Short mmCIF file of C-alpha atoms in Angstrom, two decimals:
data_model
loop_
_atom_site.label_atom_id
_atom_site.label_comp_id
_atom_site.label_asym_id
_atom_site.label_seq_id
_atom_site.Cartn_x
_atom_site.Cartn_y
_atom_site.Cartn_z
CA UNK A 954 0.00 0.00 0.00
CA UNK A 955 1.41 3.39 -0.98
CA UNK A 956 1.15 6.63 0.95
CA UNK A 957 -0.29 9.18 -1.50
CA UNK A 958 0.34 12.03 0.97
CA UNK A 959 4.11 11.51 1.02
CA UNK A 960 6.06 14.03 -1.12
CA UNK A 961 7.57 12.59 -4.28
CA UNK A 962 11.01 13.36 -5.64
CA UNK A 963 11.22 15.69 -8.58
CA UNK A 964 12.43 13.99 -11.70
CA UNK A 965 13.97 15.16 -14.97
CA UNK A 966 10.57 15.71 -16.54
CA UNK A 967 9.57 17.97 -13.64
CA UNK A 968 12.74 20.03 -14.08
CA UNK A 969 12.05 20.43 -17.79
CA UNK A 970 8.55 21.69 -17.04
CA UNK A 971 9.84 24.15 -14.44
CA UNK A 972 12.46 25.55 -16.83
CA UNK A 973 9.89 25.87 -19.59
CA UNK A 974 7.46 27.68 -17.29
CA UNK A 975 10.22 30.13 -16.32
CA UNK A 976 11.22 30.71 -19.96
CA UNK A 977 14.71 29.32 -19.31
CA UNK A 978 16.98 27.15 -21.39
CA UNK A 979 19.74 24.99 -19.91
CA UNK A 980 23.31 24.35 -21.01
CA UNK A 981 26.39 22.43 -20.00
CA UNK A 982 29.93 23.49 -20.86
CA UNK A 983 32.38 20.59 -21.06
CA UNK A 984 36.05 21.31 -20.71
CA UNK A 985 36.89 18.20 -22.69
CA UNK A 986 36.46 19.39 -26.27
CA UNK A 987 35.49 22.92 -25.13
CA UNK A 988 31.88 22.51 -26.21
CA UNK A 989 28.39 23.53 -25.11
CA UNK A 990 25.65 20.93 -24.83
CA UNK A 991 22.31 22.71 -25.14
CA UNK A 992 18.67 21.67 -25.11
CA UNK A 993 15.90 22.62 -27.51
CA UNK A 994 14.75 25.61 -25.45
CA UNK A 995 18.31 27.06 -25.37
CA UNK A 996 18.62 26.63 -29.13
CA UNK A 997 15.37 28.59 -29.57
CA UNK A 998 16.57 31.38 -27.28
CA UNK A 999 20.02 31.75 -28.87
CA UNK A 1000 19.05 31.03 -32.46
CA UNK A 1001 21.62 28.18 -32.69
CA UNK A 1002 21.27 24.75 -34.26
CA UNK A 1003 22.66 21.44 -33.05
CA UNK A 1004 22.90 19.94 -29.58
CA UNK A 1005 26.69 20.26 -29.29
CA UNK A 1006 28.19 23.69 -30.06
CA UNK A 1007 31.82 24.75 -30.37
CA UNK A 1008 32.55 26.92 -27.28
CA UNK A 1009 35.83 28.39 -28.49
CA UNK A 1010 36.30 32.06 -29.34
CA UNK A 1011 35.77 31.22 -33.02
CA UNK A 1012 32.70 29.05 -32.45
CA UNK A 1013 29.16 30.07 -33.46
CA UNK A 1014 28.17 31.15 -29.96
CA UNK A 1015 30.98 33.59 -29.12
CA UNK A 1016 31.10 35.03 -32.62
CA UNK A 1017 27.40 35.88 -32.27
CA UNK A 1018 28.02 37.76 -28.98
CA UNK A 1019 28.41 41.53 -29.39
CA UNK A 1020 32.15 42.38 -29.63
CA UNK A 1021 31.94 44.73 -26.63
CA UNK A 1022 30.39 42.00 -24.48
CA UNK A 1023 32.62 39.02 -25.37
CA UNK A 1024 35.40 40.01 -23.00
CA UNK A 1025 33.19 40.58 -19.91
CA UNK A 1026 31.34 37.34 -20.60
CA UNK A 1027 34.53 35.28 -20.89
CA UNK A 1028 36.04 36.98 -17.82
CA UNK A 1029 32.98 36.22 -15.70
CA UNK A 1030 33.07 32.51 -16.63
CA UNK A 1031 36.85 32.19 -16.13
CA UNK A 1032 36.64 33.90 -12.73
CA UNK A 1033 33.84 31.55 -11.65
CA UNK A 1034 35.83 28.47 -12.68
CA UNK A 1035 38.88 29.77 -10.85
CA UNK A 1036 37.15 30.78 -7.63
CA UNK A 1037 34.52 28.05 -7.52
CA UNK A 1038 31.80 30.67 -7.67
CA UNK A 1039 28.57 31.15 -9.62
CA UNK A 1040 28.45 33.55 -12.53
CA UNK A 1041 25.57 35.71 -13.70
CA UNK A 1042 26.16 37.95 -16.71
CA UNK A 1043 24.05 39.83 -19.26
CA UNK A 1044 25.18 40.39 -22.82
CA UNK A 1045 23.99 41.28 -26.30
CA UNK A 1046 23.81 38.68 -29.04
CA UNK A 1047 22.98 38.67 -32.75
CA UNK A 1048 20.98 35.52 -33.40
CA UNK A 1049 22.66 33.48 -36.15
CA UNK A 1050 19.34 32.24 -37.52
CA UNK A 1051 17.44 35.49 -38.13
CA UNK A 1052 19.92 38.28 -37.33
CA UNK A 1053 17.80 39.75 -34.52
CA UNK A 1054 19.60 41.64 -31.75
CA UNK A 1055 18.65 40.22 -28.36
CA UNK A 1056 19.73 40.55 -24.75
CA UNK A 1057 20.68 37.31 -22.99
CA UNK A 1058 21.16 36.52 -19.32
CA UNK A 1059 23.45 33.57 -18.60
CA UNK A 1060 23.88 32.15 -15.08
CA UNK A 1061 25.72 29.04 -14.00
CA UNK A 1062 28.05 27.26 -11.58
CA UNK A 1063 31.28 25.27 -12.13
CA UNK A 1064 31.50 21.50 -11.67
CA UNK A 1065 34.78 20.01 -10.33
CA UNK A 1066 36.25 16.54 -10.30
CA UNK A 1067 37.56 14.64 -7.27
CA UNK A 1068 40.85 16.52 -7.52
CA UNK A 1069 38.98 19.84 -7.39
CA UNK A 1070 39.69 20.71 -11.00
CA UNK A 1071 36.96 22.46 -13.03
CA UNK A 1072 35.69 20.06 -15.61
CA UNK A 1073 32.39 21.64 -16.58
CA UNK A 1074 29.85 24.33 -15.91
CA UNK A 1075 26.09 24.04 -15.89
CA UNK A 1076 23.53 26.80 -16.01
CA UNK A 1077 20.58 28.47 -17.65
CA UNK A 1078 20.02 31.15 -20.29
CA UNK A 1079 17.14 33.60 -20.59
CA UNK A 1080 16.02 36.08 -23.23
CA UNK A 1081 15.77 39.42 -21.34
CA UNK A 1082 15.30 41.64 -24.40
CA UNK A 1083 11.87 42.85 -23.27
CA UNK A 1084 13.14 43.77 -19.81
CA UNK A 1085 16.11 45.65 -21.27
CA UNK A 1086 13.80 47.51 -23.63
CA UNK A 1087 11.58 48.53 -20.69
CA UNK A 1088 14.65 49.71 -18.76
CA UNK A 1089 15.80 51.76 -21.74
CA UNK A 1090 12.34 53.28 -22.16
CA UNK A 1091 12.22 54.07 -18.44
CA UNK A 1092 15.56 55.87 -18.61
CA UNK A 1093 14.43 57.76 -21.70
CA UNK A 1094 11.21 58.77 -19.97
CA UNK A 1095 13.09 59.92 -16.88
CA UNK A 1096 15.42 62.03 -19.03
CA UNK A 1097 12.41 63.46 -20.91
CA UNK A 1098 10.63 64.18 -17.62
CA UNK A 1099 13.71 65.95 -16.28
CA UNK A 1100 13.87 68.01 -19.48
CA UNK A 1101 10.19 68.95 -19.30
CA UNK A 1102 10.29 69.83 -15.60
CA UNK A 1103 13.21 72.16 -16.20
CA UNK A 1104 11.41 73.73 -19.15
CA UNK A 1105 8.26 74.23 -17.07
CA UNK A 1106 10.23 75.78 -14.20
CA UNK A 1107 12.01 78.09 -16.63
CA UNK A 1108 8.68 79.06 -18.23
CA UNK A 1109 7.11 79.75 -14.83
CA UNK A 1110 10.11 81.83 -13.81
CA UNK A 1111 9.90 83.87 -17.01
CA UNK A 1112 6.13 84.22 -16.64
CA UNK A 1113 6.51 85.51 -13.07
CA UNK A 1114 9.25 87.95 -14.06
CA UNK A 1115 7.42 89.35 -17.07
CA UNK A 1116 4.13 89.62 -15.14
CA UNK A 1117 5.86 91.41 -12.23
CA UNK A 1118 7.50 93.93 -14.57
CA UNK A 1119 4.11 94.99 -15.93
CA UNK A 1120 1.96 95.11 -12.80
CA UNK A 1121 1.78 97.97 -10.32
CA UNK A 1122 0.63 96.18 -7.15
CA UNK A 1123 1.14 92.88 -5.37
CA UNK A 1124 -2.56 91.99 -5.51
CA UNK A 1125 -2.63 92.62 -9.26
CA UNK A 1126 0.48 90.50 -9.75
CA UNK A 1127 -0.90 87.59 -7.70
CA UNK A 1128 -4.21 87.62 -9.54
CA UNK A 1129 -2.68 87.83 -13.02
CA UNK A 1130 0.13 85.37 -12.38
CA UNK A 1131 -2.20 82.85 -10.70
CA UNK A 1132 -4.50 82.91 -13.72
CA UNK A 1133 -1.66 82.34 -16.18
CA UNK A 1134 -0.25 79.56 -14.04
CA UNK A 1135 -3.68 77.93 -13.91
CA UNK A 1136 -3.86 78.07 -17.69
CA UNK A 1137 -0.51 76.30 -17.99
CA UNK A 1138 -1.75 73.70 -15.52
CA UNK A 1139 -4.87 73.03 -17.60
CA UNK A 1140 -2.82 72.49 -20.75
CA UNK A 1141 -0.41 70.18 -18.96
CA UNK A 1142 -3.31 68.20 -17.51
CA UNK A 1143 -4.64 67.55 -21.01
CA UNK A 1144 -1.17 66.63 -22.28
CA UNK A 1145 -0.58 64.24 -19.40
CA UNK A 1146 -3.88 62.48 -20.08
CA UNK A 1147 -2.72 61.96 -23.69
CA UNK A 1148 0.72 60.78 -22.49
CA UNK A 1149 2.26 63.98 -23.82
CA UNK A 1150 1.50 63.01 -27.40
CA UNK A 1151 -0.68 66.08 -28.05
CA UNK A 1152 -3.71 68.09 -26.95
CA UNK A 1153 -6.85 68.83 -28.94
CA UNK A 1154 -7.69 72.43 -29.83
CA UNK A 1155 -11.33 71.98 -28.78
CA UNK A 1156 -10.21 70.61 -25.38
CA UNK A 1157 -8.00 73.64 -24.83
CA UNK A 1158 -10.86 75.94 -25.79
CA UNK A 1159 -13.24 74.07 -23.47
CA UNK A 1160 -10.78 74.35 -20.58
CA UNK A 1161 -10.66 78.15 -20.93
CA UNK A 1162 -14.22 78.92 -22.07
CA UNK A 1163 -16.19 76.05 -20.54
CA UNK A 1164 -16.77 77.79 -17.22
CA UNK A 1165 -18.30 80.90 -18.78
CA UNK A 1166 -21.94 81.54 -19.64
CA UNK A 1167 -22.93 78.98 -22.33
CA UNK A 1168 -25.09 81.56 -24.13
CA UNK A 1169 -22.12 83.92 -24.51
CA UNK A 1170 -19.39 81.60 -25.79
CA UNK A 1171 -19.09 79.16 -28.65
CA UNK A 1172 -16.15 77.32 -30.12
CA UNK A 1173 -16.05 75.03 -33.13
CA UNK A 1174 -13.62 73.53 -35.60
CA UNK A 1175 -12.20 70.23 -36.86
CA UNK A 1176 -10.36 67.83 -34.56
CA UNK A 1177 -6.76 69.05 -34.45
CA UNK A 1178 -4.02 67.99 -32.04
CA UNK A 1179 -1.13 70.23 -31.04
CA UNK A 1180 2.38 69.46 -29.88
CA UNK A 1181 3.03 70.07 -26.15
CA UNK A 1182 4.81 73.33 -26.96
CA UNK A 1183 2.01 74.59 -29.20
CA UNK A 1184 -0.66 73.46 -26.74
CA UNK A 1185 0.87 75.47 -23.91
CA UNK A 1186 1.17 78.50 -26.19
CA UNK A 1187 -2.44 78.32 -27.36
CA UNK A 1188 -3.71 77.74 -23.83
CA UNK A 1189 -1.95 80.88 -22.58
CA UNK A 1190 -3.19 82.87 -25.58
CA UNK A 1191 -6.80 81.83 -24.98
CA UNK A 1192 -6.42 82.66 -21.30
CA UNK A 1193 -5.20 86.17 -22.09
CA UNK A 1194 -8.08 86.70 -24.51
CA UNK A 1195 -10.63 85.42 -21.98
CA UNK A 1196 -9.19 87.61 -19.23
CA UNK A 1197 -9.29 90.69 -21.44
CA UNK A 1198 -12.85 89.90 -22.57
CA UNK A 1199 -14.01 89.53 -18.97
CA UNK A 1200 -12.39 92.80 -17.86
CA UNK A 1201 -12.92 95.08 -20.83
CA UNK A 1202 -14.47 93.23 -23.74
CA UNK A 1203 -17.54 91.30 -24.77
CA UNK A 1204 -17.75 89.14 -21.64
CA UNK A 1205 -17.84 92.18 -19.35
CA UNK A 1206 -21.55 92.58 -20.19
CA UNK A 1207 -24.45 90.12 -20.30
CA UNK A 1208 -25.11 90.91 -23.97
CA UNK A 1209 -21.59 90.23 -25.20
CA UNK A 1210 -20.53 87.16 -27.14
CA UNK A 1211 -17.30 85.37 -28.03
CA UNK A 1212 -16.99 83.03 -31.00
CA UNK A 1213 -13.88 80.92 -31.55
CA UNK A 1214 -13.39 79.14 -34.86
CA UNK A 1215 -10.45 77.26 -36.29
CA UNK A 1216 -9.57 75.25 -39.36
CA UNK A 1217 -6.67 73.83 -41.31
CA UNK A 1218 -4.55 76.05 -43.55
CA UNK A 1219 -3.49 75.20 -47.07
CA UNK A 1220 0.04 73.90 -46.90
CA UNK A 1221 -0.33 72.69 -43.30
CA UNK A 1222 -0.92 74.19 -39.90
CA UNK A 1223 -4.13 75.83 -38.73
CA UNK A 1224 -5.74 79.22 -38.20
CA UNK A 1225 -7.85 80.26 -35.20
CA UNK A 1226 -10.17 83.27 -35.09
CA UNK A 1227 -11.31 84.94 -31.86
CA UNK A 1228 -14.34 87.16 -32.50
CA UNK A 1229 -16.02 89.38 -29.90
CA UNK A 1230 -19.35 91.14 -30.37
CA UNK A 1231 -22.08 92.83 -28.36
CA UNK A 1232 -19.76 94.31 -25.76
CA UNK A 1233 -18.55 97.84 -25.03
CA UNK A 1234 -17.05 99.88 -27.83
CA UNK A 1235 -13.43 98.85 -28.27
CA UNK A 1236 -10.56 101.31 -28.34
CA UNK A 1237 -6.88 100.48 -28.94
CA UNK A 1238 -5.07 100.31 -25.58
CA UNK A 1239 -3.00 103.31 -24.50
CA UNK A 1240 -0.23 100.99 -23.33
CA UNK A 1241 0.66 97.36 -23.94
CA UNK A 1242 0.99 94.96 -21.02
CA UNK A 1243 2.60 91.53 -20.96
CA UNK A 1244 -0.64 89.93 -22.16
CA UNK A 1245 -0.44 91.89 -25.40
CA UNK A 1246 3.25 91.05 -25.74
CA UNK A 1247 2.50 87.39 -25.13
CA UNK A 1248 -0.17 87.35 -27.83
CA UNK A 1249 1.68 89.40 -30.44
CA UNK A 1250 5.15 87.89 -30.05
CA UNK A 1251 5.36 84.78 -27.90
CA UNK A 1252 2.28 82.97 -29.19
CA UNK A 1253 3.16 83.45 -32.85
CA UNK A 1254 6.72 82.22 -32.40
CA UNK A 1255 5.68 79.22 -30.28
CA UNK A 1256 3.11 78.24 -32.90
CA UNK A 1257 5.64 78.80 -35.69
CA UNK A 1258 3.23 81.27 -37.23
CA UNK A 1259 1.95 84.74 -36.46
CA UNK A 1260 -0.68 86.55 -34.40
CA UNK A 1261 -2.63 89.69 -35.24
CA UNK A 1262 -5.09 91.69 -33.13
CA UNK A 1263 -7.66 94.17 -34.48
CA UNK A 1264 -9.34 96.59 -32.07
CA UNK A 1265 -12.56 97.07 -34.04
CA UNK A 1266 -15.18 99.30 -32.34
CA UNK A 1267 -17.70 96.46 -32.53
CA UNK A 1268 -15.43 93.96 -30.82
CA UNK A 1269 -11.88 92.71 -30.58
CA UNK A 1270 -10.74 90.34 -33.30
CA UNK A 1271 -7.66 88.10 -32.96
CA UNK A 1272 -6.19 85.82 -35.61
CA UNK A 1273 -3.70 83.12 -34.64
CA UNK A 1274 -1.88 81.34 -37.44
CA UNK A 1275 0.18 78.20 -36.75
CA UNK A 1276 2.68 76.39 -38.95
CA UNK A 1277 2.63 72.68 -39.82
CA UNK A 1278 5.11 71.84 -37.02
CA UNK A 1279 2.48 72.82 -34.42
CA UNK A 1280 0.28 69.84 -35.32
CA UNK A 1281 0.67 66.14 -34.54
CA UNK A 1282 -1.23 63.03 -35.51
CA UNK A 1283 -4.14 61.93 -33.35
CA UNK A 1284 -2.68 60.28 -30.21
CA UNK A 1285 -3.59 56.69 -29.34
CA UNK A 1286 -4.89 57.89 -25.98
CA UNK A 1287 -7.26 60.85 -26.16
CA UNK A 1288 -8.81 62.18 -22.94
CA UNK A 1289 -12.43 63.20 -22.70
CA UNK A 1290 -13.22 66.85 -23.30
CA UNK A 1291 -13.15 68.85 -20.06
CA UNK A 1292 -16.60 69.17 -18.53
CA UNK A 1293 -17.89 72.74 -18.22
CA UNK A 1294 -17.20 73.99 -14.73
CA UNK A 1295 -18.14 77.07 -12.84
CA UNK A 1296 -15.83 79.98 -13.50
CA UNK A 1297 -13.34 80.46 -10.68
CA UNK A 1298 -13.66 83.68 -8.79
CA UNK A 1299 -10.73 86.03 -8.88
CA UNK A 1300 -8.47 85.82 -5.82
CA UNK A 1301 -9.64 88.01 -2.98
CA UNK A 1302 -7.84 89.53 -0.06
CA UNK A 1303 -7.25 86.93 2.62
CA UNK A 1304 -9.36 88.79 5.13
CA UNK A 1305 -12.45 88.67 2.88
CA UNK A 1306 -12.88 84.94 3.49
CA UNK A 1307 -14.24 84.99 7.05
CA UNK A 1308 -12.91 81.94 8.90
CA UNK A 1309 -12.71 83.66 12.28
CA UNK A 1310 -12.49 81.10 15.08
CA UNK A 1311 -12.73 78.08 12.77
CA UNK A 1312 -10.36 75.21 13.53
CA UNK A 1313 -9.00 74.02 10.17
CA UNK A 1314 -6.89 70.90 9.73
CA UNK A 1315 -4.25 71.07 6.98
CA UNK A 1316 -2.91 67.79 5.55
CA UNK A 1317 -0.32 68.48 2.83
CA UNK A 1318 3.00 66.73 2.16
CA UNK A 1319 4.58 69.66 0.27
CA UNK A 1320 6.08 71.84 2.99
CA UNK A 1321 6.01 75.12 1.03
CA UNK A 1322 2.37 74.61 0.04
CA UNK A 1323 1.45 73.71 3.62
CA UNK A 1324 3.12 76.86 4.94
CA UNK A 1325 1.35 78.97 2.31
CA UNK A 1326 -2.00 77.41 3.23
CA UNK A 1327 -1.32 77.96 6.92
CA UNK A 1328 -0.51 81.64 6.35
CA UNK A 1329 -3.55 82.24 4.13
CA UNK A 1330 -6.02 80.51 6.46
CA UNK A 1331 -4.65 82.32 9.51
CA UNK A 1332 -4.98 85.67 7.69
CA UNK A 1333 -8.63 84.74 7.13
CA UNK A 1334 -9.04 84.27 10.91
CA UNK A 1335 -8.75 80.49 11.18
CA UNK A 1336 -6.95 78.51 13.85
CA UNK A 1337 -4.80 76.00 11.99
CA UNK A 1338 -4.36 72.41 13.19
CA UNK A 1339 -1.13 70.96 11.87
CA UNK A 1340 -0.01 71.10 9.15
CA UNK A 1341 0.35 67.32 8.95
CA UNK A 1342 2.83 66.13 6.33
CA UNK A 1343 2.44 62.36 6.77
CA UNK A 1344 -0.58 60.04 7.03
CA UNK A 1345 0.27 58.86 10.55
CA UNK A 1346 0.80 62.46 11.64
CA UNK A 1347 -2.61 63.41 10.28
CA UNK A 1348 -4.34 60.46 11.93
CA UNK A 1349 -2.80 61.53 15.24
CA UNK A 1350 -4.48 64.95 15.02
CA UNK A 1351 -8.02 63.66 14.52
CA UNK A 1352 -8.83 63.46 18.23
CA UNK A 1353 -9.00 67.26 18.37
CA UNK A 1354 -11.99 69.50 17.67
CA UNK A 1355 -11.96 70.15 13.91
CA UNK A 1356 -14.42 72.36 12.04
CA UNK A 1357 -13.13 71.70 8.51
CA UNK A 1358 -10.08 70.31 6.73
CA UNK A 1359 -7.96 70.79 3.62
CA UNK A 1360 -6.63 67.43 2.39
CA UNK A 1361 -3.96 66.61 -0.16
CA UNK A 1362 -5.11 63.43 -1.92
CA UNK A 1363 -1.69 61.77 -1.85
CA UNK A 1364 0.79 61.94 1.02
CA UNK A 1365 4.19 60.72 -0.12
CA UNK A 1366 2.62 57.79 -1.94
CA UNK A 1367 -0.07 57.08 0.67
CA UNK A 1368 -3.76 57.82 0.14
CA UNK A 1369 -5.38 60.35 2.45
CA UNK A 1370 -8.56 58.21 2.41
CA UNK A 1371 -8.25 57.02 6.06
CA UNK A 1372 -8.27 60.65 7.23
CA UNK A 1373 -11.22 61.52 4.98
CA UNK A 1374 -13.19 58.51 6.24
CA UNK A 1375 -12.80 59.56 9.88
CA UNK A 1376 -13.78 63.15 9.08
CA UNK A 1377 -16.80 62.01 7.07
CA UNK A 1378 -17.97 59.77 9.91
CA UNK A 1379 -17.75 62.72 12.28
CA UNK A 1380 -19.58 65.02 9.87
CA UNK A 1381 -16.56 67.31 9.41
CA UNK A 1382 -16.53 68.93 5.94
CA UNK A 1383 -13.34 68.97 3.91
CA UNK A 1384 -11.95 69.95 0.53
CA UNK A 1385 -9.39 68.12 -1.56
CA UNK A 1386 -6.46 70.19 -2.80
CA UNK A 1387 -4.76 67.95 -5.32
CA UNK A 1388 -2.39 67.92 -8.25
CA UNK A 1389 -4.13 64.98 -9.89
CA UNK A 1390 -5.99 65.86 -13.06
CA UNK A 1391 -8.75 64.19 -14.99
CA UNK A 1392 -12.50 64.59 -15.06
CA UNK A 1393 -13.08 62.13 -12.22
CA UNK A 1394 -14.76 63.28 -9.05
CA UNK A 1395 -13.35 63.46 -5.57
CA UNK A 1396 -10.90 60.72 -4.52
CA UNK A 1397 -12.54 57.51 -3.25
CA UNK A 1398 -15.92 58.91 -4.24
CA UNK A 1399 -16.28 61.38 -1.36
CA UNK A 1400 -18.80 64.17 -1.78
CA UNK A 1401 -16.26 66.96 -1.37
CA UNK A 1402 -15.11 69.96 -3.41
CA UNK A 1403 -11.86 69.63 -5.39
CA UNK A 1404 -9.36 72.42 -5.91
CA UNK A 1405 -6.76 71.59 -8.54
CA UNK A 1406 -3.14 72.59 -8.15
CA UNK A 1407 -1.77 75.10 -8.89
CA UNK A 1408 -4.25 77.19 -6.92
CA UNK A 1409 -4.45 80.51 -5.15
CA UNK A 1410 -4.68 80.13 -1.37
CA UNK A 1411 -7.68 82.42 -1.27
CA UNK A 1412 -9.56 79.89 -3.42
CA UNK A 1413 -9.02 77.34 -0.67
CA UNK A 1414 -10.07 79.80 2.02
CA UNK A 1415 -13.22 80.69 0.08
CA UNK A 1416 -14.10 77.00 -0.45
CA UNK A 1417 -13.62 76.24 3.25
CA UNK A 1418 -15.70 79.28 4.18
CA UNK A 1419 -18.53 78.07 1.93
CA UNK A 1420 -18.43 74.62 3.54
CA UNK A 1421 -18.67 76.11 7.01
CA UNK A 1422 -21.53 78.37 5.94
CA UNK A 1423 -23.48 75.40 4.57
CA UNK A 1424 -22.86 73.47 7.75
CA UNK A 1425 -24.22 76.28 9.89
CA UNK A 1426 -27.44 76.59 7.90
CA UNK A 1427 -30.45 74.68 9.26
CA UNK A 1428 -31.40 71.56 7.36
#
């Protein structure tokens, strides 16, 4: 009678199955004759034929190894045989059968005779081409990310400098700069959703015009996708036009209207028309600010085209022409068009958001942002709890009396959900201040307002004030 519960010994067939499941081929190097003995799987990986292969420097295996990798490969094997150690080396190889360039990992151990002399080596080989390709792509992406971050920082620095040179007060600078920074953020959000392959003109228009009165704005044109550089330029241009229309132009009255149209140009590129009507009589400006400079010079150059502005009495008219290099093919991943959202109020003085006596919890892992939030909320009269920079730190503050909270959605890789859950159970209102884009609602499905970064601190203060006001109203 046999005991079916007793473990059985693994045989040769089991080993073959295990190697096949792992995508590995096996080999044996024999000192006698200096040959490799390889199985079928190894032959498929290396593109070699025959069970016994010449292992000398002139044999089919070593001649297929990339010249720069032959030396390190041979040195690793020789060192292992000498020191009775395992070897594990990666190298490039041109397959003799089809000429494909592949990356191979080879690992093995020496086998010695009774007199401790190396007589053989046994090991496995693996095709790691896909992993090496992923590593190369990752390094390329990191380099590209580094390049883009530096470009964004340089653009923000230039934007701040140019805005400061042409504003006469701190409040004016903060309001103007915050709006331009928000516009850049909207364009980058669309580009990120499309994996930085391009952004659609209609999406950029919707991001800038979607929060305005539907009866006063309209935009239409064919589906066109812009390069990241052109998308940022057009986004800033539309923002400047919207800002001007709200302050002085067609959108400063209930009867005004803005129409935006675009289409392809003969020979490549596209042309966009901004048409205002029904607003106050337009007069050419007595002086030109940075917005005008941005439209007339920067936008045209960034679009590889030109920009013209006509101050017609019946309404401002702007024409933006872009060259063929501003357009790209439709990306594989295209985000949904931004949903129309309520227009954001202009930043207000900190004291105008009345948070007097309110105990506000700040949870934010970026120290500078947390300090800015703390300053802004205190100026509005709040008593700040925290700031908490880590999840555990935030959880430790929840036993205090809290009237409202400002939560960053992600704290150094950890979700802020546990904090939000406790606050929700206690009936404490909160807002999410997050850098994550997309059209999705609040993180984890919470019924809470979302303020996208970059933001003005007074937006946060106003949102918190509105939450507290709602909470104080009778049901």
